[in-house]
Amino acid sequence: MNPKLIWYLKAQAGVLLLPAGLCLFGQAVINKGSDQPWFWLGAASLIVINTGLGLMIDSGLLRGYPGSRESS
């Protein structure tokens, strides 16, 4: 596969997973406040949040595509 495509897919997956994990976390907090089962939803939310952050960091999203800028 093209390395640029792999980089793009990793970065976009991270960008999508982070807010999805935050939504799951919010739902777990709401469930806990209303005395409903919340533990597994909260655990899944932390896994999704960390996966999203890890993918964004691994892809170097903040710096752009690796090697696209010349080092001076």
Short mmCIF file of C-alpha atoms in Angstrom, two decimals:
data_model
loop_
_atom_site.label_atom_id
_atom_site.label_comp_id
_atom_site.label_asym_id
_atom_site.label_seq_id
_atom_site.Cartn_x
_atom_site.Cartn_y
_atom_site.Cartn_z
CA MET A 1 0.00 0.00 0.00
CA ASN A 2 0.98 3.58 -0.51
CA PRO A 3 2.66 5.01 2.64
CA LYS A 4 0.77 8.29 2.27
CA LEU A 5 -2.54 6.42 2.24
CA ILE A 6 -1.58 4.43 5.34
CA TRP A 7 -0.57 7.67 7.10
CA TYR A 8 -3.83 9.34 6.10
CA LEU A 9 -5.98 6.42 7.27
CA LYS A 10 -4.18 6.25 10.63
CA ALA A 11 -4.56 9.97 11.19
CA GLN A 12 -8.24 10.01 10.27
CA ALA A 13 -9.02 6.95 12.36
CA GLY A 14 -7.43 8.67 15.35
CA VAL A 15 -9.37 11.85 14.73
CA LEU A 16 -12.62 9.88 14.60
CA LEU A 17 -11.94 7.56 17.54
CA LEU A 18 -11.03 10.28 20.06
CA PRO A 19 -14.42 12.07 20.07
CA ALA A 20 -16.25 8.74 19.83
CA GLY A 21 -14.48 7.65 23.00
CA LEU A 22 -15.37 10.91 24.70
CA CYS A 23 -19.03 10.37 23.82
CA LEU A 24 -18.91 6.87 25.28
CA PHE A 25 -17.30 8.27 28.42
CA GLY A 26 -20.06 10.85 28.77
CA GLN A 27 -22.68 8.16 28.40
CA ALA A 28 -20.95 6.09 31.10
CA VAL A 29 -21.03 9.10 33.44
CA ILE A 30 -24.74 9.61 32.74
CA ASN A 31 -25.42 5.92 33.36
CA LYS A 32 -23.52 6.02 36.64
CA GLY A 33 -25.51 9.05 37.79
CA SER A 34 -28.81 7.30 37.08
CA ASP A 35 -27.82 4.01 38.77
CA GLN A 36 -27.56 2.04 35.51
CA PRO A 37 -24.72 -0.30 34.52
CA TRP A 38 -21.74 1.84 33.53
CA PHE A 39 -18.48 -0.03 34.15
CA TRP A 40 -18.04 -1.81 30.80
CA LEU A 41 -19.11 1.26 28.85
CA GLY A 42 -16.60 3.36 30.77
CA ALA A 43 -13.84 0.80 30.23
CA ALA A 44 -14.59 0.65 26.50
CA SER A 45 -14.55 4.45 26.32
CA LEU A 46 -11.06 4.61 27.83
CA ILE A 47 -9.82 2.02 25.35
CA VAL A 48 -11.28 3.97 22.41
CA ILE A 49 -9.88 7.30 23.68
CA ASN A 50 -6.38 5.85 24.11
CA THR A 51 -6.52 4.15 20.72
CA GLY A 52 -7.48 7.44 19.06
CA LEU A 53 -4.69 9.33 20.80
CA GLY A 54 -2.19 6.62 19.99
CA LEU A 55 -3.08 6.61 16.30
CA MET A 56 -2.84 10.40 16.10
CA ILE A 57 0.54 10.43 17.85
CA ASP A 58 1.83 7.50 15.78
CA SER A 59 0.84 9.16 12.52
CA GLY A 60 2.47 12.44 13.51
CA LEU A 61 -0.73 14.27 12.70
CA LEU A 62 0.43 17.57 14.18
CA ARG A 63 3.58 17.63 12.04
CA GLY A 64 1.96 16.54 8.79
CA TYR A 65 3.02 13.70 6.52
CA PRO A 66 6.48 12.51 7.53
CA GLY A 67 9.14 13.72 5.11
CA SER A 68 6.84 16.20 3.37
CA ARG A 69 8.87 19.17 4.65
CA GLU A 70 12.55 19.56 4.05
CA SER A 71 14.63 19.76 7.19
CA SER A 72 16.85 22.80 7.36
#
